[in-house]
């Protein structure tokens, strides 16, 4: 009788171990698939963001007394440097030219901003009333 109980317990333990090992291998393969999927997405988005000239869509506009106008947004592609000349393509179709006087990202002053960064650009000539959300800054 005791021998039968021991054999049954051994069979149950073997089935439990097999189930645990199988579920771990399924979870690991799912993790690998998710990693590959996310890695491919990142690579595609990196290629999208890093190709071509500088482009940023304006999210918000601020007037800084004594300094100028600051526009914020996500750099979609390219690189911008302090002192670069930029073109502002407005929603109404007009285009104006300005110069980047400063770049900040999360309250840190920067000399260069790259694709994928949220930044604020300090513009010399433009006023807050001239710019709006949706305008594009390009080079």
CSV table of N, CA, C and O in Angstrom, one decimal:
chain,number,residue,atom,x,y,z
A,1,UNK,N,0.8,-1.2,0.0
A,1,UNK,CA,0.0,0.0,0.0
A,1,UNK,C,0.9,1.3,0.0
A,1,UNK,O,0.6,2.2,-0.8
A,2,UNK,N,1.9,1.3,0.9
A,2,UNK,CA,2.8,2.5,0.9
A,2,UNK,C,3.5,2.6,-0.4
A,2,UNK,O,3.7,3.7,-0.9
A,3,UNK,N,3.9,1.5,-1.0
A,3,UNK,CA,4.6,1.5,-2.3
A,3,UNK,C,3.8,2.1,-3.4
A,3,UNK,O,4.2,2.9,-4.2
A,4,UNK,N,2.5,1.8,-3.4
A,4,UNK,CA,1.6,2.4,-4.4
A,4,UNK,C,1.4,3.9,-4.2
A,4,UNK,O,1.4,4.7,-5.2
A,5,UNK,N,1.3,4.4,-3.0
A,5,UNK,CA,1.2,5.8,-2.7
A,5,UNK,C,2.5,6.5,-3.1
A,5,UNK,O,2.4,7.6,-3.7
A,6,UNK,N,3.6,5.9,-2.9
A,6,UNK,CA,4.9,6.5,-3.2
A,6,UNK,C,5.0,6.6,-4.8
A,6,UNK,O,5.4,7.7,-5.3
A,7,UNK,N,4.6,5.6,-5.5
A,7,UNK,CA,4.6,5.6,-6.9
A,7,UNK,C,3.7,6.6,-7.5
A,7,UNK,O,4.1,7.4,-8.4
A,8,UNK,N,2.5,6.8,-6.9
A,8,UNK,CA,1.5,7.8,-7.4
A,8,UNK,C,2.1,9.2,-7.1
A,8,UNK,O,1.9,10.1,-8.0
A,9,UNK,N,2.7,9.4,-6.0
A,9,UNK,CA,3.3,10.7,-5.7
A,9,UNK,C,4.4,11.0,-6.6
A,9,UNK,O,4.5,12.2,-7.1
A,10,UNK,N,5.2,10.0,-7.0
A,10,UNK,CA,6.3,10.2,-7.9
A,10,UNK,C,5.7,10.6,-9.3
A,10,UNK,O,6.3,11.5,-10.0
A,11,UNK,N,4.7,10.0,-9.7
A,11,UNK,CA,4.0,10.3,-11.0
A,11,UNK,C,3.5,11.7,-11.0
A,11,UNK,O,3.7,12.5,-12.0
A,12,UNK,N,2.8,12.1,-10.0
A,12,UNK,CA,2.3,13.4,-9.8
A,12,UNK,C,3.4,14.5,-9.9
A,12,UNK,O,3.3,15.5,-10.6
A,13,UNK,N,4.5,14.2,-9.2
A,13,UNK,CA,5.6,15.1,-9.2
A,13,UNK,C,6.2,15.3,-10.6
A,13,UNK,O,6.5,16.4,-11.0
A,14,UNK,N,6.3,14.2,-11.3
A,14,UNK,CA,6.9,14.2,-12.7
A,14,UNK,C,6.0,15.0,-13.6
A,14,UNK,O,6.4,15.8,-14.4
A,15,UNK,N,4.6,14.8,-13.5
A,15,UNK,CA,3.7,15.6,-14.3
A,15,UNK,C,3.8,17.1,-13.9
A,15,UNK,O,3.8,18.0,-14.8
A,16,UNK,N,3.9,17.4,-12.7
A,16,UNK,CA,4.0,18.8,-12.3
A,16,UNK,C,5.3,19.5,-12.8
A,16,UNK,O,5.3,20.6,-13.3
A,17,UNK,N,6.4,18.7,-12.7
A,17,UNK,CA,7.7,19.2,-13.2
A,17,UNK,C,7.6,19.5,-14.7
A,17,UNK,O,8.1,20.5,-15.3
A,18,UNK,N,7.0,18.5,-15.4
A,18,UNK,CA,6.9,18.6,-16.9
A,18,UNK,C,6.0,19.8,-17.2
A,18,UNK,O,6.3,20.6,-18.2
A,19,UNK,N,4.9,20.0,-16.5
A,19,UNK,CA,4.1,21.2,-16.7
A,19,UNK,C,4.8,22.5,-16.5
A,19,UNK,O,4.7,23.5,-17.3
A,20,UNK,N,5.5,22.6,-15.4
A,20,UNK,CA,6.3,23.8,-15.1
A,20,UNK,C,7.3,24.1,-16.1
A,20,UNK,O,7.5,25.2,-16.6
A,21,UNK,N,8.1,23.1,-16.5
A,21,UNK,CA,9.1,23.3,-17.6
A,21,UNK,C,8.5,23.7,-18.9
A,21,UNK,O,9.1,24.6,-19.6
A,22,UNK,N,7.4,23.1,-19.2
A,22,UNK,CA,6.7,23.5,-20.5
A,22,UNK,C,6.2,24.9,-20.4
A,22,UNK,O,6.4,25.7,-21.4
A,23,UNK,N,5.6,25.3,-19.3
A,23,UNK,CA,5.1,26.7,-19.2
A,23,UNK,C,6.2,27.7,-19.2
A,23,UNK,O,6.1,28.8,-19.8
A,24,UNK,N,7.4,27.4,-18.6
A,24,UNK,CA,8.5,28.3,-18.7
A,24,UNK,C,9.1,28.4,-20.1
A,24,UNK,O,9.5,29.5,-20.5
A,25,UNK,N,9.1,27.3,-20.8
A,25,UNK,CA,9.6,27.4,-22.2
A,25,UNK,C,8.7,28.3,-23.1
A,25,UNK,O,9.1,29.0,-23.9
A,26,UNK,N,7.4,28.2,-22.8
A,26,UNK,CA,6.4,29.0,-23.6
A,26,UNK,C,6.6,30.5,-23.2
A,26,UNK,O,6.6,31.3,-24.1
A,27,UNK,N,6.7,30.8,-21.9
A,27,UNK,CA,6.9,32.1,-21.5
A,27,UNK,C,8.2,32.7,-22.1
A,27,UNK,O,8.3,33.9,-22.5
A,28,UNK,N,9.3,31.9,-22.1
A,28,UNK,CA,10.6,32.4,-22.6
A,28,UNK,C,10.4,32.7,-24.1
A,28,UNK,O,11.0,33.7,-24.6
A,29,UNK,N,9.7,31.8,-24.9
A,29,UNK,CA,9.6,32.0,-26.3
A,29,UNK,C,8.7,33.3,-26.5
A,29,UNK,O,9.0,34.0,-27.4
A,30,UNK,N,7.7,33.5,-25.7
A,30,UNK,CA,6.9,34.7,-25.8
A,30,UNK,C,7.7,35.9,-25.5
A,30,UNK,O,7.6,37.0,-26.2
A,31,UNK,N,8.6,35.9,-24.5
A,31,UNK,CA,9.5,37.0,-24.2
A,31,UNK,C,10.4,37.3,-25.4
A,31,UNK,O,10.6,38.4,-25.7
A,32,UNK,N,10.9,36.2,-26.0
A,32,UNK,CA,11.8,36.4,-27.1
A,32,UNK,C,11.1,37.0,-28.3
A,32,UNK,O,11.6,37.9,-29.0
A,33,UNK,N,9.9,36.6,-28.6
A,33,UNK,CA,9.0,37.1,-29.6
A,33,UNK,C,8.7,38.6,-29.4
A,33,UNK,O,8.8,39.4,-30.3
A,34,UNK,N,8.4,38.9,-28.1
A,34,UNK,CA,8.1,40.3,-27.8
A,34,UNK,C,9.3,41.2,-27.9
A,34,UNK,O,9.3,42.3,-28.4
A,35,UNK,N,10.5,40.6,-27.5
A,35,UNK,CA,11.7,41.4,-27.7
A,35,UNK,C,12.0,41.7,-29.1
A,35,UNK,O,12.4,42.8,-29.5
A,36,UNK,N,11.9,40.6,-30.0
A,36,UNK,CA,12.2,40.8,-31.4
A,36,UNK,C,11.2,41.8,-32.0
A,36,UNK,O,11.6,42.7,-32.8
A,37,UNK,N,9.9,41.7,-31.6
A,37,UNK,CA,8.9,42.6,-32.1
A,37,UNK,C,9.2,44.1,-31.7
A,37,UNK,O,9.2,45.0,-32.5
A,38,UNK,N,9.6,44.3,-30.5
A,38,UNK,CA,9.9,45.6,-30.0
A,38,UNK,C,11.2,46.1,-30.6
A,38,UNK,O,11.3,47.3,-30.9
A,39,UNK,N,12.2,45.3,-30.7
A,39,UNK,CA,13.5,45.7,-31.3
A,39,UNK,C,13.3,46.1,-32.8
A,39,UNK,O,13.8,47.1,-33.2
A,40,UNK,N,12.4,45.3,-33.5
A,40,UNK,CA,12.2,45.7,-34.9
A,40,UNK,C,11.4,47.0,-35.0
A,40,UNK,O,11.7,47.9,-35.8
A,41,UNK,N,10.5,47.3,-34.1
A,41,UNK,CA,9.8,48.5,-34.0
A,41,UNK,C,10.7,49.7,-33.8
A,41,UNK,O,10.7,50.7,-34.4
A,42,UNK,N,11.6,49.5,-32.8
A,42,UNK,CA,12.6,50.5,-32.5
A,42,UNK,C,13.5,50.8,-33.7
A,42,UNK,O,13.8,52.0,-34.0
A,43,UNK,N,13.9,49.8,-34.4
A,43,UNK,CA,14.8,50.0,-35.5
A,43,UNK,C,14.1,50.7,-36.6
A,43,UNK,O,14.6,51.6,-37.2
A,44,UNK,N,12.8,50.4,-36.9
A,44,UNK,CA,12.1,51.1,-37.9
A,44,UNK,C,11.9,52.5,-37.5
A,44,UNK,O,12.0,53.4,-38.4
A,45,UNK,N,11.5,52.8,-36.3
A,45,UNK,CA,11.2,54.1,-35.9
A,45,UNK,C,12.5,54.9,-35.8
A,45,UNK,O,12.6,56.1,-36.2
A,46,UNK,N,13.7,54.3,-35.5
A,46,UNK,CA,15.0,55.0,-35.5
A,46,UNK,C,15.3,55.4,-36.9
A,46,UNK,O,15.8,56.5,-37.2
A,47,UNK,N,15.1,54.5,-37.9
A,47,UNK,CA,15.3,54.8,-39.3
A,47,UNK,C,14.4,56.0,-39.7
A,47,UNK,O,14.9,56.9,-40.4
A,48,UNK,N,13.2,56.0,-39.3
A,48,UNK,CA,12.3,57.1,-39.7
A,48,UNK,C,12.7,58.4,-39.1
A,48,UNK,O,12.8,59.4,-39.8
A,49,UNK,N,13.1,58.4,-37.9
A,49,UNK,CA,13.5,59.6,-37.2
A,49,UNK,C,14.8,60.2,-37.6
A,49,UNK,O,15.0,61.4,-37.6
A,50,UNK,N,15.7,59.3,-38.0
A,50,UNK,CA,17.1,59.8,-38.3
A,50,UNK,C,17.4,60.2,-39.7
A,50,UNK,O,18.5,60.5,-40.1
A,51,UNK,N,16.4,60.0,-40.6
A,51,UNK,CA,16.7,60.3,-42.0
A,51,UNK,C,16.3,61.7,-42.4
A,51,UNK,O,15.3,62.3,-41.9
A,52,UNK,N,17.1,62.3,-43.2
A,52,UNK,CA,16.8,63.6,-43.8
A,52,UNK,C,17.1,64.8,-42.9
A,52,UNK,O,17.9,64.7,-42.0
A,53,UNK,N,16.6,66.0,-43.4
A,53,UNK,CA,16.9,67.2,-42.7
A,53,UNK,C,16.1,67.4,-41.4
A,53,UNK,O,15.1,66.6,-41.2
A,54,UNK,N,16.4,68.4,-40.7
A,54,UNK,CA,15.7,68.7,-39.4
A,54,UNK,C,14.2,69.0,-39.6
A,54,UNK,O,13.9,69.7,-40.6
A,55,UNK,N,13.4,68.4,-38.8
A,55,UNK,CA,12.0,68.7,-38.8
A,55,UNK,C,11.4,68.5,-37.4
A,55,UNK,O,11.7,67.5,-36.7
A,56,UNK,N,10.6,69.5,-37.0
A,56,UNK,CA,9.9,69.5,-35.7
A,56,UNK,C,8.6,70.1,-35.8
A,56,UNK,O,8.4,71.2,-36.4
A,57,UNK,N,7.5,69.5,-35.3
A,57,UNK,CA,6.2,70.1,-35.3
A,57,UNK,C,6.0,70.8,-33.9
A,57,UNK,O,6.3,70.3,-32.9
A,58,UNK,N,5.5,72.0,-34.0
A,58,UNK,CA,5.4,72.8,-32.8
A,58,UNK,C,4.2,72.3,-32.0
A,58,UNK,O,3.1,72.1,-32.5
A,59,UNK,N,4.5,72.0,-30.7
A,59,UNK,CA,3.4,71.6,-29.7
A,59,UNK,C,2.9,72.8,-28.9
A,59,UNK,O,1.7,72.8,-28.6
A,60,UNK,N,3.8,73.7,-28.5
A,60,UNK,CA,3.4,74.8,-27.7
A,60,UNK,C,4.3,76.0,-28.0
A,60,UNK,O,5.5,75.8,-28.4
A,61,UNK,N,3.8,77.2,-27.7
A,61,UNK,CA,4.6,78.4,-27.9
A,61,UNK,C,4.6,79.3,-26.6
A,61,UNK,O,3.5,79.4,-26.0
A,62,UNK,N,5.7,79.8,-26.2
A,62,UNK,CA,5.9,80.6,-25.0
A,62,UNK,C,6.6,81.9,-25.4
A,62,UNK,O,7.6,81.8,-26.1
A,63,UNK,N,6.3,83.0,-24.7
A,63,UNK,CA,7.0,84.2,-24.8
A,63,UNK,C,7.8,84.4,-23.6
A,63,UNK,O,7.3,84.4,-22.5
A,64,UNK,N,9.1,84.5,-23.7
A,64,UNK,CA,10.0,84.8,-22.6
A,64,UNK,C,10.5,86.2,-22.6
A,64,UNK,O,11.2,86.6,-23.5
A,65,UNK,N,10.1,87.0,-21.6
A,65,UNK,CA,10.4,88.4,-21.6
A,65,UNK,C,11.9,88.6,-21.6
A,65,UNK,O,12.6,88.0,-20.8
A,66,UNK,N,12.4,89.5,-22.5
A,66,UNK,CA,13.8,89.8,-22.6
A,66,UNK,C,14.7,88.7,-23.3
A,66,UNK,O,15.8,88.9,-23.5
A,67,UNK,N,14.1,87.6,-23.7
A,67,UNK,CA,14.8,86.6,-24.4
A,67,UNK,C,14.3,86.3,-25.8
A,67,UNK,O,15.1,86.2,-26.8
A,68,UNK,N,13.0,86.1,-26.0
A,68,UNK,CA,12.4,85.8,-27.3
A,68,UNK,C,11.3,84.8,-27.1
A,68,UNK,O,10.6,84.7,-26.1
A,69,UNK,N,11.1,84.0,-28.2
A,69,UNK,CA,9.9,83.1,-28.2
A,69,UNK,C,10.5,81.7,-28.2
A,69,UNK,O,11.5,81.3,-28.8
A,70,UNK,N,9.9,80.8,-27.3
A,70,UNK,CA,10.3,79.4,-27.2
A,70,UNK,C,9.2,78.6,-27.8
A,70,UNK,O,8.0,78.7,-27.4
A,71,UNK,N,9.6,77.7,-28.7
A,71,UNK,CA,8.6,76.7,-29.2
A,71,UNK,C,9.1,75.3,-28.7
A,71,UNK,O,10.3,75.0,-28.7
A,72,UNK,N,8.1,74.5,-28.4
A,72,UNK,CA,8.5,73.1,-27.9
A,72,UNK,C,7.9,72.1,-28.9
A,72,UNK,O,6.9,72.3,-29.6
A,73,UNK,N,8.5,70.9,-28.8
A,73,UNK,CA,8.0,69.8,-29.7
A,73,UNK,C,9.0,68.7,-29.7
A,73,UNK,O,10.1,68.7,-29.1
A,74,UNK,N,8.6,67.6,-30.5
A,74,UNK,CA,9.5,66.4,-30.7
A,74,UNK,C,10.2,66.6,-32.0
A,74,UNK,O,9.6,66.9,-33.0
A,75,UNK,N,11.5,66.4,-31.9
A,75,UNK,CA,12.3,66.4,-33.2
A,75,UNK,C,12.0,65.1,-33.9
A,75,UNK,O,12.3,64.0,-33.5
A,76,UNK,N,11.4,65.3,-35.1
A,76,UNK,CA,11.0,64.1,-35.9
A,76,UNK,C,12.2,63.5,-36.6
A,76,UNK,O,12.3,62.3,-36.8
A,77,UNK,N,13.0,64.4,-37.2
A,77,UNK,CA,14.2,63.9,-37.9
A,77,UNK,C,15.3,64.9,-37.9
A,77,UNK,O,15.0,66.1,-37.8
A,78,UNK,N,16.5,64.5,-38.1
A,78,UNK,CA,17.6,65.4,-38.3
A,78,UNK,C,18.2,65.8,-37.0
A,78,UNK,O,17.9,65.4,-35.9
A,79,UNK,N,19.1,66.8,-37.2
A,79,UNK,CA,19.8,67.4,-36.1
A,79,UNK,C,19.8,68.9,-36.2
A,79,UNK,O,19.8,69.5,-37.3
A,80,UNK,N,19.7,69.6,-35.1
A,80,UNK,CA,19.7,71.1,-35.0
A,80,UNK,C,20.7,71.6,-34.1
A,80,UNK,O,21.0,70.9,-33.0
A,81,UNK,N,21.4,72.7,-34.4
A,81,UNK,CA,22.4,73.2,-33.5
A,81,UNK,C,22.1,74.7,-33.2
A,81,UNK,O,21.4,75.3,-34.0
A,82,UNK,N,22.6,75.1,-32.1
A,82,UNK,CA,22.4,76.5,-31.7
A,82,UNK,C,23.1,77.4,-32.7
A,82,UNK,O,24.2,77.1,-33.2
A,83,UNK,N,22.4,78.4,-33.2
A,83,UNK,CA,22.9,79.3,-34.2
A,83,UNK,C,22.4,79.0,-35.6
A,83,UNK,O,22.7,79.7,-36.5
A,84,UNK,N,21.8,77.8,-35.8
A,84,UNK,CA,21.3,77.4,-37.1
A,84,UNK,C,20.2,78.3,-37.6
A,84,UNK,O,19.3,78.7,-36.8
A,85,UNK,N,20.1,78.5,-38.9
A,85,UNK,CA,18.9,79.2,-39.5
A,85,UNK,C,17.9,78.1,-39.8
A,85,UNK,O,18.2,77.0,-40.2
A,86,UNK,N,16.6,78.4,-39.5
A,86,UNK,CA,15.5,77.5,-39.7
A,86,UNK,C,14.4,78.2,-40.4
A,86,UNK,O,14.3,79.4,-40.4
A,87,UNK,N,13.5,77.4,-41.1
A,87,UNK,CA,12.3,77.9,-41.7
A,87,UNK,C,11.1,77.5,-40.9
A,87,UNK,O,11.1,76.3,-40.5
A,88,UNK,N,10.2,78.3,-40.8
A,88,UNK,CA,8.9,78.0,-40.1
A,88,UNK,C,7.8,77.9,-41.1
A,88,UNK,O,7.5,79.0,-41.7
A,89,UNK,N,7.3,76.7,-41.4
A,89,UNK,CA,6.2,76.5,-42.3
A,89,UNK,C,4.9,76.6,-41.5
A,89,UNK,O,4.6,75.7,-40.8
A,90,UNK,N,4.1,77.6,-41.7
A,90,UNK,CA,2.9,77.8,-41.0
A,90,UNK,C,1.8,77.1,-41.6
A,90,UNK,O,1.8,76.7,-42.8
A,91,UNK,N,0.7,76.9,-40.8
A,91,UNK,CA,-0.4,76.1,-41.2
A,91,UNK,C,-1.1,76.9,-42.4
A,91,UNK,O,-1.8,76.2,-43.2
A,92,UNK,N,-1.1,78.2,-42.4
A,92,UNK,CA,-1.7,78.9,-43.5
A,92,UNK,C,-0.9,78.9,-44.8
A,92,UNK,O,-1.3,79.5,-45.8
A,93,UNK,N,0.2,78.3,-44.8
A,93,UNK,CA,1.0,78.1,-46.0
A,93,UNK,C,2.2,79.1,-46.1
A,93,UNK,O,3.1,78.9,-47.0
A,94,UNK,N,2.3,80.1,-45.3
A,94,UNK,CA,3.4,81.0,-45.4
A,94,UNK,C,4.6,80.4,-44.7
A,94,UNK,O,4.5,79.5,-43.9
A,95,UNK,N,5.8,81.0,-45.1
A,95,UNK,CA,7.1,80.5,-44.6
A,95,UNK,C,7.9,81.7,-44.1
A,95,UNK,O,7.9,82.7,-44.8
A,96,UNK,N,8.5,81.6,-42.9
A,96,UNK,CA,9.3,82.6,-42.4
A,96,UNK,C,10.7,82.0,-42.0
A,96,UNK,O,10.8,80.8,-41.8
A,97,UNK,N,11.7,82.9,-41.9
A,97,UNK,CA,13.0,82.4,-41.5
A,97,UNK,C,13.3,82.9,-40.1
A,97,UNK,O,13.0,84.1,-39.8
A,98,UNK,N,14.1,82.2,-39.4
A,98,UNK,CA,14.5,82.6,-38.0
A,98,UNK,C,15.8,81.9,-37.7
A,98,UNK,O,16.3,81.1,-38.4
A,99,UNK,N,16.4,82.3,-36.5
A,99,UNK,CA,17.6,81.7,-36.1
A,99,UNK,C,17.4,81.1,-34.7
A,99,UNK,O,16.8,81.7,-33.8
A,100,UNK,N,18.0,80.0,-34.4
A,100,UNK,CA,17.9,79.3,-33.2
A,100,UNK,C,18.9,79.9,-32.2
A,100,UNK,O,20.1,79.8,-32.4
A,101,UNK,N,18.4,80.6,-31.2
A,101,UNK,CA,19.3,81.2,-30.2
A,101,UNK,C,19.7,80.3,-29.0
A,101,UNK,O,20.7,80.5,-28.3
A,102,UNK,N,18.9,79.3,-28.8
A,102,UNK,CA,19.1,78.3,-27.7
A,102,UNK,C,18.3,77.1,-27.8
A,102,UNK,O,17.2,77.1,-28.5
A,103,UNK,N,18.8,76.0,-27.2
A,103,UNK,CA,18.1,74.7,-27.2
A,103,UNK,C,18.1,74.2,-25.8
A,103,UNK,O,19.1,74.3,-25.1
A,104,UNK,N,16.9,73.8,-25.3
A,104,UNK,CA,16.8,73.2,-24.0
A,104,UNK,C,16.0,71.9,-24.1
A,104,UNK,O,15.1,71.8,-24.9
A,105,UNK,N,16.3,70.9,-23.2
A,105,UNK,CA,15.6,69.7,-23.1
A,105,UNK,C,15.5,69.4,-21.6
A,105,UNK,O,16.5,69.2,-21.0
A,106,UNK,N,14.3,69.4,-21.0
A,106,UNK,CA,14.1,69.1,-19.6
A,106,UNK,C,15.0,70.0,-18.7
A,106,UNK,O,15.7,69.5,-17.9
A,107,UNK,N,15.0,71.3,-19.0
A,107,UNK,CA,15.7,72.3,-18.2
A,107,UNK,C,17.2,72.2,-18.3
A,107,UNK,O,17.9,72.7,-17.5
A,108,UNK,N,17.7,71.5,-19.3
A,108,UNK,CA,19.1,71.4,-19.5
A,108,UNK,C,19.4,72.1,-20.9
A,108,UNK,O,18.9,71.8,-21.9
A,109,UNK,N,20.4,73.1,-20.8
A,109,UNK,CA,20.8,73.7,-22.0
A,109,UNK,C,21.6,72.8,-22.9
A,109,UNK,O,22.5,72.1,-22.3
A,110,UNK,N,21.4,72.8,-24.2
A,110,UNK,CA,22.1,71.9,-25.1
A,110,UNK,C,22.7,72.7,-26.3
A,110,UNK,O,22.1,73.8,-26.6
A,111,UNK,N,23.7,72.2,-26.9
A,111,UNK,CA,24.2,72.8,-28.1
A,111,UNK,C,23.6,72.2,-29.4
A,111,UNK,O,23.6,72.8,-30.4
A,112,UNK,N,23.2,70.9,-29.2
A,112,UNK,CA,22.7,70.1,-30.3
A,112,UNK,C,21.5,69.3,-29.9
A,112,UNK,O,21.4,68.8,-28.7
A,113,UNK,N,20.5,69.1,-30.7
A,113,UNK,CA,19.4,68.3,-30.5
A,113,UNK,C,19.2,67.3,-31.6
A,113,UNK,O,19.4,67.7,-32.8
A,114,UNK,N,18.8,66.1,-31.3
A,114,UNK,CA,18.7,65.0,-32.3
A,114,UNK,C,17.3,64.5,-32.4
A,114,UNK,O,16.5,64.8,-31.5
A,115,UNK,N,17.1,63.7,-33.4
A,115,UNK,CA,15.8,63.1,-33.7
A,115,UNK,C,15.3,62.3,-32.4
A,115,UNK,O,16.2,61.6,-31.8
A,116,UNK,N,14.1,62.4,-32.1
A,116,UNK,CA,13.5,61.6,-31.0
A,116,UNK,C,13.5,62.4,-29.6
A,116,UNK,O,13.0,61.9,-28.7
A,117,UNK,N,14.1,63.6,-29.6
A,117,UNK,CA,14.2,64.3,-28.3
A,117,UNK,C,13.1,65.3,-28.3
A,117,UNK,O,12.7,66.0,-29.3
A,118,UNK,N,12.5,65.5,-27.1
A,118,UNK,CA,11.6,66.6,-26.8
A,118,UNK,C,12.4,67.8,-26.4
A,118,UNK,O,13.2,67.8,-25.5
A,119,UNK,N,12.2,68.9,-27.2
A,119,UNK,CA,13.1,70.1,-26.9
A,119,UNK,C,12.3,71.4,-26.9
A,119,UNK,O,11.1,71.4,-27.4
A,120,UNK,N,12.9,72.4,-26.5
A,120,UNK,CA,12.4,73.8,-26.6
A,120,UNK,C,13.5,74.6,-27.4
A,120,UNK,O,14.6,74.5,-27.1
A,121,UNK,N,13.0,75.3,-28.4
A,121,UNK,CA,13.9,76.1,-29.2
A,121,UNK,C,13.6,77.6,-29.0
A,121,UNK,O,12.5,78.0,-29.0
A,122,UNK,N,14.6,78.3,-28.6
A,122,UNK,CA,14.5,79.8,-28.5
A,122,UNK,C,14.8,80.4,-29.8
A,122,UNK,O,15.8,80.3,-30.4
A,123,UNK,N,13.8,81.1,-30.3
A,123,UNK,CA,13.9,81.8,-31.6
A,123,UNK,C,14.0,83.3,-31.5
A,123,UNK,O,13.4,83.9,-30.6
A,124,UNK,N,14.9,83.9,-32.3
A,124,UNK,CA,15.2,85.3,-32.1
A,124,UNK,C,14.1,86.2,-32.6
A,124,UNK,O,13.7,87.2,-32.0
A,125,UNK,N,13.7,86.0,-33.9
A,125,UNK,CA,12.8,87.0,-34.6
A,125,UNK,C,11.3,86.8,-34.4
A,125,UNK,O,10.6,87.8,-34.4
A,126,UNK,N,10.9,85.6,-34.3
A,126,UNK,CA,9.4,85.3,-34.3
A,126,UNK,C,8.8,85.7,-32.9
A,126,UNK,O,9.4,85.7,-31.9
A,127,UNK,N,7.5,86.1,-33.0
A,127,UNK,CA,6.8,86.4,-31.8
A,127,UNK,C,5.8,85.3,-31.5
A,127,UNK,O,5.4,84.5,-32.4
A,128,UNK,N,5.3,85.3,-30.3
A,128,UNK,CA,4.3,84.3,-29.9
A,128,UNK,C,3.1,84.3,-30.8
A,128,UNK,O,2.5,83.3,-31.1
A,129,UNK,N,2.6,85.5,-31.2
A,129,UNK,CA,1.4,85.7,-31.9
A,129,UNK,C,1.5,85.1,-33.3
A,129,UNK,O,0.5,84.8,-34.0
A,130,UNK,N,2.7,85.1,-33.9
A,130,UNK,CA,2.9,84.6,-35.2
A,130,UNK,C,2.9,83.0,-35.3
A,130,UNK,O,2.7,82.5,-36.4
A,131,UNK,N,3.2,82.4,-34.2
A,131,UNK,CA,3.3,80.9,-34.3
A,131,UNK,C,2.2,80.2,-33.6
A,131,UNK,O,1.5,80.8,-32.7
A,132,UNK,N,1.9,79.0,-34.0
A,132,UNK,CA,0.8,78.2,-33.3
A,132,UNK,C,1.1,76.7,-33.4
A,132,UNK,O,2.0,76.3,-34.2
A,133,UNK,N,0.4,76.0,-32.6
A,133,UNK,CA,0.6,74.5,-32.6
A,133,UNK,C,0.3,74.0,-34.0
A,133,UNK,O,-0.7,74.4,-34.6
A,134,UNK,N,1.2,73.1,-34.5
A,134,UNK,CA,1.0,72.5,-35.8
A,134,UNK,C,1.9,73.1,-36.8
A,134,UNK,O,2.2,72.4,-37.8
A,135,UNK,N,2.4,74.3,-36.6
A,135,UNK,CA,3.4,74.8,-37.5
A,135,UNK,C,4.7,73.9,-37.5
A,135,UNK,O,5.0,73.3,-36.5
A,136,UNK,N,5.4,73.9,-38.6
A,136,UNK,CA,6.6,73.0,-38.7
A,136,UNK,C,7.9,73.8,-38.8
A,136,UNK,O,7.9,74.8,-39.5
A,137,UNK,N,8.9,73.4,-38.1
A,137,UNK,CA,10.2,74.0,-38.2
A,137,UNK,C,11.1,73.1,-38.9
A,137,UNK,O,11.2,71.9,-38.6
A,138,UNK,N,11.7,73.6,-40.0
A,138,UNK,CA,12.6,72.8,-40.8
A,138,UNK,C,13.9,73.5,-41.1
A,138,UNK,O,14.0,74.7,-40.8
A,139,UNK,N,14.8,72.8,-41.8
A,139,UNK,CA,16.0,73.5,-42.2
A,139,UNK,C,16.1,73.4,-43.7
A,139,UNK,O,15.6,72.5,-44.4
